[in-house]
Coordinates of C-alpha atoms (C1' of nucleotides) in Angstrom, one line a residue:
Chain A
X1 CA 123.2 188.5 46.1
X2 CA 123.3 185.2 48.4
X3 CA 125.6 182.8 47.4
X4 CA 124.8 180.4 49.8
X5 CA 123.1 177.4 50.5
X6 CA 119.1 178.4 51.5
X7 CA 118.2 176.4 54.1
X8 CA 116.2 173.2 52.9
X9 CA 112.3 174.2 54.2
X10 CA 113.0 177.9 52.9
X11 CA 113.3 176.7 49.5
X12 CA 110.3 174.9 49.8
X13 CA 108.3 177.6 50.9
X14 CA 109.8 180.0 48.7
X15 CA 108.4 177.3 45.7
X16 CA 104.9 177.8 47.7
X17 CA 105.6 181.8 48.2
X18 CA 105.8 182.3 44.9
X19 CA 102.8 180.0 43.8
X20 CA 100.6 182.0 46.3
X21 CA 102.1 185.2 45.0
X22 CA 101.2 184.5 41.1
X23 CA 97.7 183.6 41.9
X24 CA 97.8 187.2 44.1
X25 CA 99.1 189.5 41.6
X26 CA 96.9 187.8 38.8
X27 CA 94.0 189.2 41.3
X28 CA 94.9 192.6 40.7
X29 CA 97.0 192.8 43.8
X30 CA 100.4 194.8 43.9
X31 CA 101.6 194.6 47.6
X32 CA 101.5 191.9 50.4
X33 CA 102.4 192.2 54.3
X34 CA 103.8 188.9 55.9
X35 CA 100.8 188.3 57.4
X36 CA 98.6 188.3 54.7
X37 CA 101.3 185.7 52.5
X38 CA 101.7 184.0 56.4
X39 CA 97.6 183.1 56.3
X40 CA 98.0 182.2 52.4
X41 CA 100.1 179.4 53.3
X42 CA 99.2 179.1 57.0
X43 CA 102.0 179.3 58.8
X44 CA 103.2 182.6 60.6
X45 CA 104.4 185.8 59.5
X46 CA 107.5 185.8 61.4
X47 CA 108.5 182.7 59.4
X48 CA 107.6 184.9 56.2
X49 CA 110.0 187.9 57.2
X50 CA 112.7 185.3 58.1
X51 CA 113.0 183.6 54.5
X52 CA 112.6 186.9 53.0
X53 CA 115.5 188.6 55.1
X54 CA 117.8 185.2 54.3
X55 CA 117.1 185.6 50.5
X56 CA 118.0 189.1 51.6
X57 CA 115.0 191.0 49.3
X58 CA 113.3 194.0 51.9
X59 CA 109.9 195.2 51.8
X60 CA 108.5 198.6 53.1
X61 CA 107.9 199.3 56.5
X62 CA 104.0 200.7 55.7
X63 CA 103.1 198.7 52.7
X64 CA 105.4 195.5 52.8
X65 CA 106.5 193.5 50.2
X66 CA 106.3 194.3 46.2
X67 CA 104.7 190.8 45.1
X68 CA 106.2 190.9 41.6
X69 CA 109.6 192.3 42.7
X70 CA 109.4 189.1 44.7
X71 CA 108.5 186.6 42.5
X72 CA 111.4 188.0 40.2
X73 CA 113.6 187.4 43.3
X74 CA 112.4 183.9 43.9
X75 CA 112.6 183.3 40.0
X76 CA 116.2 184.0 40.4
X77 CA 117.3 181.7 43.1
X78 CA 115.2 178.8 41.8
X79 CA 115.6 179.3 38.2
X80 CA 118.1 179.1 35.9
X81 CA 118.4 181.5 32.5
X82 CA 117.9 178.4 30.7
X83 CA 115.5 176.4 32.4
X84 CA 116.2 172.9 33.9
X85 CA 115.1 169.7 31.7
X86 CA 113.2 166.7 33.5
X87 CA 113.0 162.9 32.7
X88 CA 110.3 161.2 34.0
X89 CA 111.2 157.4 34.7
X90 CA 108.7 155.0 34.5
X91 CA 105.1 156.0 32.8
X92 CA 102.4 154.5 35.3
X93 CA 99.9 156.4 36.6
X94 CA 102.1 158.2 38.8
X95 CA 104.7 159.3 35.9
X96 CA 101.6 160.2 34.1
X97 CA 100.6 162.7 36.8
X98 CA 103.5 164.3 37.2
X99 CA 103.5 164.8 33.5
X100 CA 100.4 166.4 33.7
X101 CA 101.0 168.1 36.9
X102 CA 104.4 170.0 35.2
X103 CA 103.5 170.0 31.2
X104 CA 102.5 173.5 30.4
X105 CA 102.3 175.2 33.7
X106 CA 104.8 178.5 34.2
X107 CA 107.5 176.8 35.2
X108 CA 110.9 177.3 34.1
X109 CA 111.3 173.4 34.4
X110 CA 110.2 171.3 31.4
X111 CA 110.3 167.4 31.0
X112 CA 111.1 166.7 28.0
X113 CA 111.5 163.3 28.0
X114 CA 109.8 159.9 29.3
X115 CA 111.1 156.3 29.8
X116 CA 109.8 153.0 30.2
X117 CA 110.8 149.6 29.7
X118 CA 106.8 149.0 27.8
X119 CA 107.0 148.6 24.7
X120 CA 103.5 149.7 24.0
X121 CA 104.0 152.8 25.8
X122 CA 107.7 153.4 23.5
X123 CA 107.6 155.7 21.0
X124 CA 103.9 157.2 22.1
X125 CA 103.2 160.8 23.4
X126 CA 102.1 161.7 26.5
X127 CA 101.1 165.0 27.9
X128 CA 103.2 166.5 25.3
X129 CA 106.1 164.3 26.0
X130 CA 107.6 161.4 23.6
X131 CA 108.3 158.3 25.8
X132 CA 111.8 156.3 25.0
X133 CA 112.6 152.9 26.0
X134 CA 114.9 153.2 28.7
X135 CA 117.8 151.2 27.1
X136 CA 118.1 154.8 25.6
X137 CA 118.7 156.8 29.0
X138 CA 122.0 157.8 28.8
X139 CA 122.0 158.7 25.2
X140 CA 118.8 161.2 25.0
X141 CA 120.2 162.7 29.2
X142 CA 123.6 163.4 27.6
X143 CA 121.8 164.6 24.2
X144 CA 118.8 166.8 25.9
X145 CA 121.2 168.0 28.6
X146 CA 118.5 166.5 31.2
X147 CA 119.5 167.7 34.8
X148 CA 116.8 166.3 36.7
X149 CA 114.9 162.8 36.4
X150 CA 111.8 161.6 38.5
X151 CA 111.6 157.8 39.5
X152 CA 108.6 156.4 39.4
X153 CA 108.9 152.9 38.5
X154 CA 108.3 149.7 41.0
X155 CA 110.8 149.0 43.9
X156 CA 112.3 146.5 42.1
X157 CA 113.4 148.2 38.9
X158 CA 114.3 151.5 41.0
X159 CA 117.9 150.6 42.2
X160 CA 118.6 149.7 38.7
X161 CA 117.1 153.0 36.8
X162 CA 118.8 155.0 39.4
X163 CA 122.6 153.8 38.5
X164 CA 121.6 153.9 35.0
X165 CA 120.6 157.9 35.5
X166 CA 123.7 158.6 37.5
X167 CA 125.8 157.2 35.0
X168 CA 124.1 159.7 32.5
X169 CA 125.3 162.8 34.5
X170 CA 122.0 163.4 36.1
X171 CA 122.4 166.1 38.8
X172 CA 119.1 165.8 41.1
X173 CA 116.4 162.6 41.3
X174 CA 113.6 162.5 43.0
X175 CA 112.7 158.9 44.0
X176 CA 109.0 157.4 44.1
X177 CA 109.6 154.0 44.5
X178 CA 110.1 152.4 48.1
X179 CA 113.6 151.5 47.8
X180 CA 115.9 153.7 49.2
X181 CA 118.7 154.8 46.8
X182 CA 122.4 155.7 47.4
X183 CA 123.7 158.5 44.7
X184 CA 127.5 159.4 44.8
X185 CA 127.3 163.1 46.6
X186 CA 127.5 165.0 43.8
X187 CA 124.1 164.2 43.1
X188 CA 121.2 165.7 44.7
X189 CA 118.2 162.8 45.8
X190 CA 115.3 163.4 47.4
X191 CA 113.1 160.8 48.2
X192 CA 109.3 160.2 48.9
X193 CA 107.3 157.0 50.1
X194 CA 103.6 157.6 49.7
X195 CA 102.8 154.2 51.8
X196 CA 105.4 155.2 54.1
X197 CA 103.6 158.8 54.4
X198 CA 99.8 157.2 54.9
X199 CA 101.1 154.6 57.9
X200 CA 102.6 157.8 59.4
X201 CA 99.1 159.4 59.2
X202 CA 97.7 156.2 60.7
X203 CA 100.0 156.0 63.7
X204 CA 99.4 159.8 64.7
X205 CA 95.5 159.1 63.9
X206 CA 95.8 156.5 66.6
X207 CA 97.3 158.6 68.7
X208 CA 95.2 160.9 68.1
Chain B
X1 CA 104.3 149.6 76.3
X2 CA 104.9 153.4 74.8
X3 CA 102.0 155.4 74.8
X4 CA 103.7 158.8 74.3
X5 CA 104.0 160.2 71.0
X6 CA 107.1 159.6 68.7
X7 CA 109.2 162.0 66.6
X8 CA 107.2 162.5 63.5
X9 CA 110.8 161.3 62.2
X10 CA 110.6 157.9 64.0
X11 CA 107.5 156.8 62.7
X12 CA 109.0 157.4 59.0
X13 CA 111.7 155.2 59.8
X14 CA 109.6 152.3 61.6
X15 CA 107.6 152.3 58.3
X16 CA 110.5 151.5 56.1
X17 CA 112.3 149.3 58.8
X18 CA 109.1 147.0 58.6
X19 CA 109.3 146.8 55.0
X20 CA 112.5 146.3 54.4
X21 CA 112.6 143.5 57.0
X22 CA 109.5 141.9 55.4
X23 CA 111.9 141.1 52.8
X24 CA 114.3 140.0 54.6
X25 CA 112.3 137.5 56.6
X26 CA 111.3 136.2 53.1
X27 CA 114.7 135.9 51.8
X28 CA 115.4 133.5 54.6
X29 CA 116.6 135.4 57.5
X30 CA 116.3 135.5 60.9
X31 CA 118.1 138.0 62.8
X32 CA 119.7 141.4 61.9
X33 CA 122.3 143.6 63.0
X34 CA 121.7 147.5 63.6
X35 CA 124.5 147.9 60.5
X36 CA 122.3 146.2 58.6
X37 CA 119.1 147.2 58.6
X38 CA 120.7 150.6 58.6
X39 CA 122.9 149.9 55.0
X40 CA 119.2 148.9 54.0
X41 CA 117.8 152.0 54.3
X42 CA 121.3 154.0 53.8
X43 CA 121.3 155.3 56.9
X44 CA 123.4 155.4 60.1
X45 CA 123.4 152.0 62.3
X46 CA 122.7 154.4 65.8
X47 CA 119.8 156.1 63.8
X48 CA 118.3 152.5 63.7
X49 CA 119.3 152.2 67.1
X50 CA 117.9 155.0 68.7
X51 CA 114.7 154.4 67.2
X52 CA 114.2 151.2 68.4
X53 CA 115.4 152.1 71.9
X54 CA 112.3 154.4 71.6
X55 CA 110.0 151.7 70.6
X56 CA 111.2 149.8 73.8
X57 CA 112.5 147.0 72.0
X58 CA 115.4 145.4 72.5
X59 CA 118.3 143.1 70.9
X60 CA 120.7 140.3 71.7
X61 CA 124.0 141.4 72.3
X62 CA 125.6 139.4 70.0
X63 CA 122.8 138.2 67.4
X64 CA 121.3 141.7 67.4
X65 CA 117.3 142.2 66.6
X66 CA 114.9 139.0 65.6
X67 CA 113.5 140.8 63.0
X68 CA 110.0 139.2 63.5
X69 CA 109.9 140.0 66.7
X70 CA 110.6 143.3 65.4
X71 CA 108.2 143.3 62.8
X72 CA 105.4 143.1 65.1
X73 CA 106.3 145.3 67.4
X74 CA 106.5 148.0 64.6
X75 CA 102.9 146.6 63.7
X76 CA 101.2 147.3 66.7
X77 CA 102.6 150.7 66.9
X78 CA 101.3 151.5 63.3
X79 CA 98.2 149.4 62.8
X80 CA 95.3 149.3 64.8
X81 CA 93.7 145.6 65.1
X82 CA 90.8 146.0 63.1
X83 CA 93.0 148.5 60.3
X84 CA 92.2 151.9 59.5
X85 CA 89.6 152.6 56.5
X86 CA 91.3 155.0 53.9
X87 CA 89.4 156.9 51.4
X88 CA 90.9 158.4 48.0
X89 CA 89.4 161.8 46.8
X90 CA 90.1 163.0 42.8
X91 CA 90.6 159.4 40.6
X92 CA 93.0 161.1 38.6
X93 CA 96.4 159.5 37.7
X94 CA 97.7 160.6 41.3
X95 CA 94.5 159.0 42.9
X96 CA 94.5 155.5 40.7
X97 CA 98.2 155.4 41.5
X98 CA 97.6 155.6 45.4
X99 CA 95.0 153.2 45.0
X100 CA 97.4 150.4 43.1
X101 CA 99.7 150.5 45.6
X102 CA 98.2 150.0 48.6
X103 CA 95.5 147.6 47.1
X104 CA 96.4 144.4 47.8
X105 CA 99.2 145.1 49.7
X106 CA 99.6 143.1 53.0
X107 CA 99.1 146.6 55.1
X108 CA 96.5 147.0 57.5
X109 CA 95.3 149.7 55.6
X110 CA 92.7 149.3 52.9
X111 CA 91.3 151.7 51.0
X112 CA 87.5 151.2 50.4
X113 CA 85.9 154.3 48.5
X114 CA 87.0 156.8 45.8
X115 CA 85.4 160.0 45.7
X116 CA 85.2 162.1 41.7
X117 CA 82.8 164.5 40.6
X118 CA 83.1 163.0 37.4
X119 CA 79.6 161.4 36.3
X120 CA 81.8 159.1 34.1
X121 CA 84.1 157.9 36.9
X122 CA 81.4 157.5 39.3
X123 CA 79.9 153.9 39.9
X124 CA 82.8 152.7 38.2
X125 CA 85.4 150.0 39.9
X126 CA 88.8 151.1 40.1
X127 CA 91.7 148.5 41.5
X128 CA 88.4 146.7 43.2
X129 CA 87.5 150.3 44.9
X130 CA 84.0 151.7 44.4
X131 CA 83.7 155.3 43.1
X132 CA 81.0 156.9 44.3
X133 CA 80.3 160.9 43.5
X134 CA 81.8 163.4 45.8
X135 CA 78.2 164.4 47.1
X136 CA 77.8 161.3 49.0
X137 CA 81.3 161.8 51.0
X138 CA 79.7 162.2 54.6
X139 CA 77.5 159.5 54.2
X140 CA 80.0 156.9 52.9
X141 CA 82.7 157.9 55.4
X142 CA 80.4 157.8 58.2
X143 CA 78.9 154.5 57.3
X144 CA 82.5 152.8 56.3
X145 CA 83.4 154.5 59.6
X146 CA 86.6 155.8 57.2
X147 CA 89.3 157.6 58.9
X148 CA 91.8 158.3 56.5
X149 CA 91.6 160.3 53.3
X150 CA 93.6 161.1 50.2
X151 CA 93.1 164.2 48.9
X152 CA 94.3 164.5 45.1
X153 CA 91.8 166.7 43.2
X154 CA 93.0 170.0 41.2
X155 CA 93.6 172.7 43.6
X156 CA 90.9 174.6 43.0
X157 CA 88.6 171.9 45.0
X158 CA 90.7 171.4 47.4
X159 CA 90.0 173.4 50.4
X160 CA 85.9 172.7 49.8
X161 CA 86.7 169.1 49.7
X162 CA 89.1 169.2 52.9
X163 CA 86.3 171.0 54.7
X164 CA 83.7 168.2 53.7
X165 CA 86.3 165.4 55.2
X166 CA 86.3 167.5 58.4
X167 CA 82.5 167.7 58.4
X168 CA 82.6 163.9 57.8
X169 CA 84.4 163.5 61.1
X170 CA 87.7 162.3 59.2
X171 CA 90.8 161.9 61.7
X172 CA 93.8 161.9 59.1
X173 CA 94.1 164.1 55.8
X174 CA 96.9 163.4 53.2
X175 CA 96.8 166.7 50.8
X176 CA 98.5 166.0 47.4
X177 CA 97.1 169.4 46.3
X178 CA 98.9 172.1 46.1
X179 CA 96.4 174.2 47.9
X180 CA 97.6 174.5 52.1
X181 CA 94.5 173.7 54.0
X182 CA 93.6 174.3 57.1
X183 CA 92.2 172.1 59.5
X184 CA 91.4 171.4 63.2
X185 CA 93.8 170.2 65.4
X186 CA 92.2 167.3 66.3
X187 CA 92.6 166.2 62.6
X188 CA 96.2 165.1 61.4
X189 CA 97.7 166.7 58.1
X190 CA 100.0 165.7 55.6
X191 CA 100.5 167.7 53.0
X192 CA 103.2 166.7 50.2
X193 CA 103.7 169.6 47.3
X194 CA 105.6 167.6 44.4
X195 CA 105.8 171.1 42.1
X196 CA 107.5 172.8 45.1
X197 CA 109.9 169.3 45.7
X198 CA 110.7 169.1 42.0
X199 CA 111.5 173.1 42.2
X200 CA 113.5 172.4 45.6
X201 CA 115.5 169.8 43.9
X202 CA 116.2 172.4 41.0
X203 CA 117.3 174.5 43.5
X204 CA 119.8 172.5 45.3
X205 CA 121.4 170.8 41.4
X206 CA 122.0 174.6 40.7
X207 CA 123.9 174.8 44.1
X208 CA 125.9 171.9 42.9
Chain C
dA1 C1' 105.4 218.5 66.6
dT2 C1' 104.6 214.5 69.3
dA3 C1' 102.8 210.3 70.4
dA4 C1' 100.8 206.0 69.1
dC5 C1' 100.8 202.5 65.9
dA6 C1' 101.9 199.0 62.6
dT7 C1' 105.1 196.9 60.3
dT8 C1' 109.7 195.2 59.1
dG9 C1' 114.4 193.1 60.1
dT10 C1' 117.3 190.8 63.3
dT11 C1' 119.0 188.6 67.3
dA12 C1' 118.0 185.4 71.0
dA13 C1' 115.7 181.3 72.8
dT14 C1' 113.6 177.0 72.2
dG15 C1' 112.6 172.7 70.2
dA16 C1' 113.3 168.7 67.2
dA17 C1' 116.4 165.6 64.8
dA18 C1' 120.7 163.7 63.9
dT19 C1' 125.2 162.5 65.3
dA20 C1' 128.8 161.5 68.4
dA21 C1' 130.6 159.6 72.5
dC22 C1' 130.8 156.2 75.6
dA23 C1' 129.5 152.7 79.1
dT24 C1' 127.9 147.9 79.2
dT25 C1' 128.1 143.2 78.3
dA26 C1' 127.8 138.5 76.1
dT27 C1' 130.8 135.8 73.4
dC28 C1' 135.1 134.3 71.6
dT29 C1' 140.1 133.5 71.8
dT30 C1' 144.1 132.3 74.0
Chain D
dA1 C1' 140.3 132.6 83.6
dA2 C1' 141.5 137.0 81.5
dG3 C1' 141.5 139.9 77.8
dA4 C1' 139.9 141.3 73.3
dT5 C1' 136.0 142.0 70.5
dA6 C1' 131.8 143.3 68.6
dA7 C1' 127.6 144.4 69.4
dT8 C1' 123.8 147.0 72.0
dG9 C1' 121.6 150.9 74.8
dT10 C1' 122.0 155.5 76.5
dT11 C1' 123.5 160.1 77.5
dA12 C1' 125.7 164.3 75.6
dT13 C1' 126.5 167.3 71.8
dT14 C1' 125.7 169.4 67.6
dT15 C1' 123.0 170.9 64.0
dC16 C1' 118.9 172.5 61.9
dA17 C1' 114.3 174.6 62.1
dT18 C1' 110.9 177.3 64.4
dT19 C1' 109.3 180.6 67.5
dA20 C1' 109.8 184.5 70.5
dA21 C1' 111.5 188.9 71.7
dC22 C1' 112.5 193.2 70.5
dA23 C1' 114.8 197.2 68.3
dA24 C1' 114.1 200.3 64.4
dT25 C1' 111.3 203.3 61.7
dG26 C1' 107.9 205.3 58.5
dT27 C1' 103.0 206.7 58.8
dT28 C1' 99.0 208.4 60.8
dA29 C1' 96.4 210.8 64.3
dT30 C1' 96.0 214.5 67.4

DNA sequence: ATAACATTGTTAATGAAATAACATTATCTT
DNA sequence: AAGATAATGTTATTTCATTAACAATGTTAT
């Protein structure tokens, strides 16, 4: 089908396509026009039919698009067969969330593993998930064929946990902490600064 | 100085330049190249450039910015003098995290109520923040004159609770649900979706 | 059977952000 | 004193994302 690279903010809204898409079909619902998945998300309709026709699925001119057919399609460009296996790094209250957030939903993706440096918090379960101390990184990534890992551990330990995972083989992070990481290309990062995020908000509330 | 708007981009950046010169004032130092403040934040020395060309602020030629001087200036674009009030709604893992890491931070911003619906959470102190139940919302942000508010309860509550803050008279929304909301345009929305991130990163490490 | 309509799919235009190119200038070297 | 250097500030270009315009077409109404 498409071979290549979806742009960045399609894939994101395909994620938030198909989320609005499971909650219609479990509704009873069979088909969808652009503007009715447009108002689900709020954004506009011609943005819809845009990431649809680059993911190249078509809908019918009178009734629009099959939901399920199109959660199938999304399934297959963000899925793998497999499933992809997540670390979470660092078990605050933040780690904990995103544990909770992921750990039994319909996901293809599965953490399967947590870390910390704690010793209390070694060895214990949470949200289904058995929590390692991180001296062990490389040897449960390489073991659990782990793809993906989620920082979440203080600025200052961040720089450090991220080397350690990219030394394990670790393919994607996602990065929590305020320090800003540099991963060899091969390795996809994404990064997110709550406190960065909230003084945004409070400049364009001034300005407001 | 500026009074027009900057890119939404900007602002991002200004955030994490302040921080990461914060540290570097406490380590010692004085003034900063654009190279450096850009291998801080791994990014390009004429992206840290432009933006502070935006902000109207200006270097030395040969000792580049004083990065107090700078500091401030990125503090009275962000902050306001008094600081804004900033309110977290849902005191689950995601909400007590948000509420560690600002309190007690040296930002302007403080967050003075939590909102749950939870009888047990309610009257309770969390990281020196009052819960109070979700029923007294108007009054409390009217009162606290709050203008900020974290939104991190299950989806499912989401869009009531975002049309409560509106009621309220809140001015900035920060939606960690996974629910898009709606909202006038006179209030400012950020919403951040870390299911759809984490499936976006899953994405691109299959692409890789 | 024809016209009006509602909807999709696609191309074109606009806007926002990042990057590149380059002009300027204070300092250092010789 | 003249030239080289290393930095800034700014304009121009490119790239990416969104929005607008519109052509194509199956369905319904008359």
């Amino acid at each position: 089908m498409i071979n290549k690279k979806l742009p960045d903010k399609t894939v994101e809204r395909l994620s938030m396509y198909r989320r609005a898409l499971l909650n219609y079909v479990a509704a009873g619902n069979h088909h969808i026009f652009s503007h009715e998945l447009a108002s689900l998300l709020h954004i506009t309709p011609v943005q819809v039919r845009r990431d649809i026709m680059l993911i190249g699925y078509t809908g019918t001119l009178r009734q629009g698009y099959d939901a399920k057919e199109l959660i199938d399609i999304i399934g297959k460009i963000i899925d793998t067969r497999e499933g992809q296996k997540v670390a979470v790094v660092g078990i605050g209250n933040l780690g904990r969330s995103i544990m909770g957030y992921i750990s039994g939903k319909r996901t293809k993706m599965s953490i399967v593993a947590a870390f910390d440096n704690n010793s209390d918090k070694v060895d214990r379960v949470y949200a289904g998930i058995p929590c390692y101390h991180v001296d062990r990184m490389v040897e449960i990534i390489k073991q659990e064929g782990i793809s993906i890992a989620v920082i979440s551990v203080p600025g200052e330990e961040a720089v450090k946990v991220a080397e350690t995972l990219v030394m394990a083989g670790i393919k994607g992070i996602f990065n929590f902490s305020p320090r800003p990481l540099n991963v060899p290309s091969h390795v996809y990062l994404q990064e997110y600064d709550i406190i960065t995020m909230l003084e945004k908000i409070a400049y364009f509330v001034k300005k407001i």
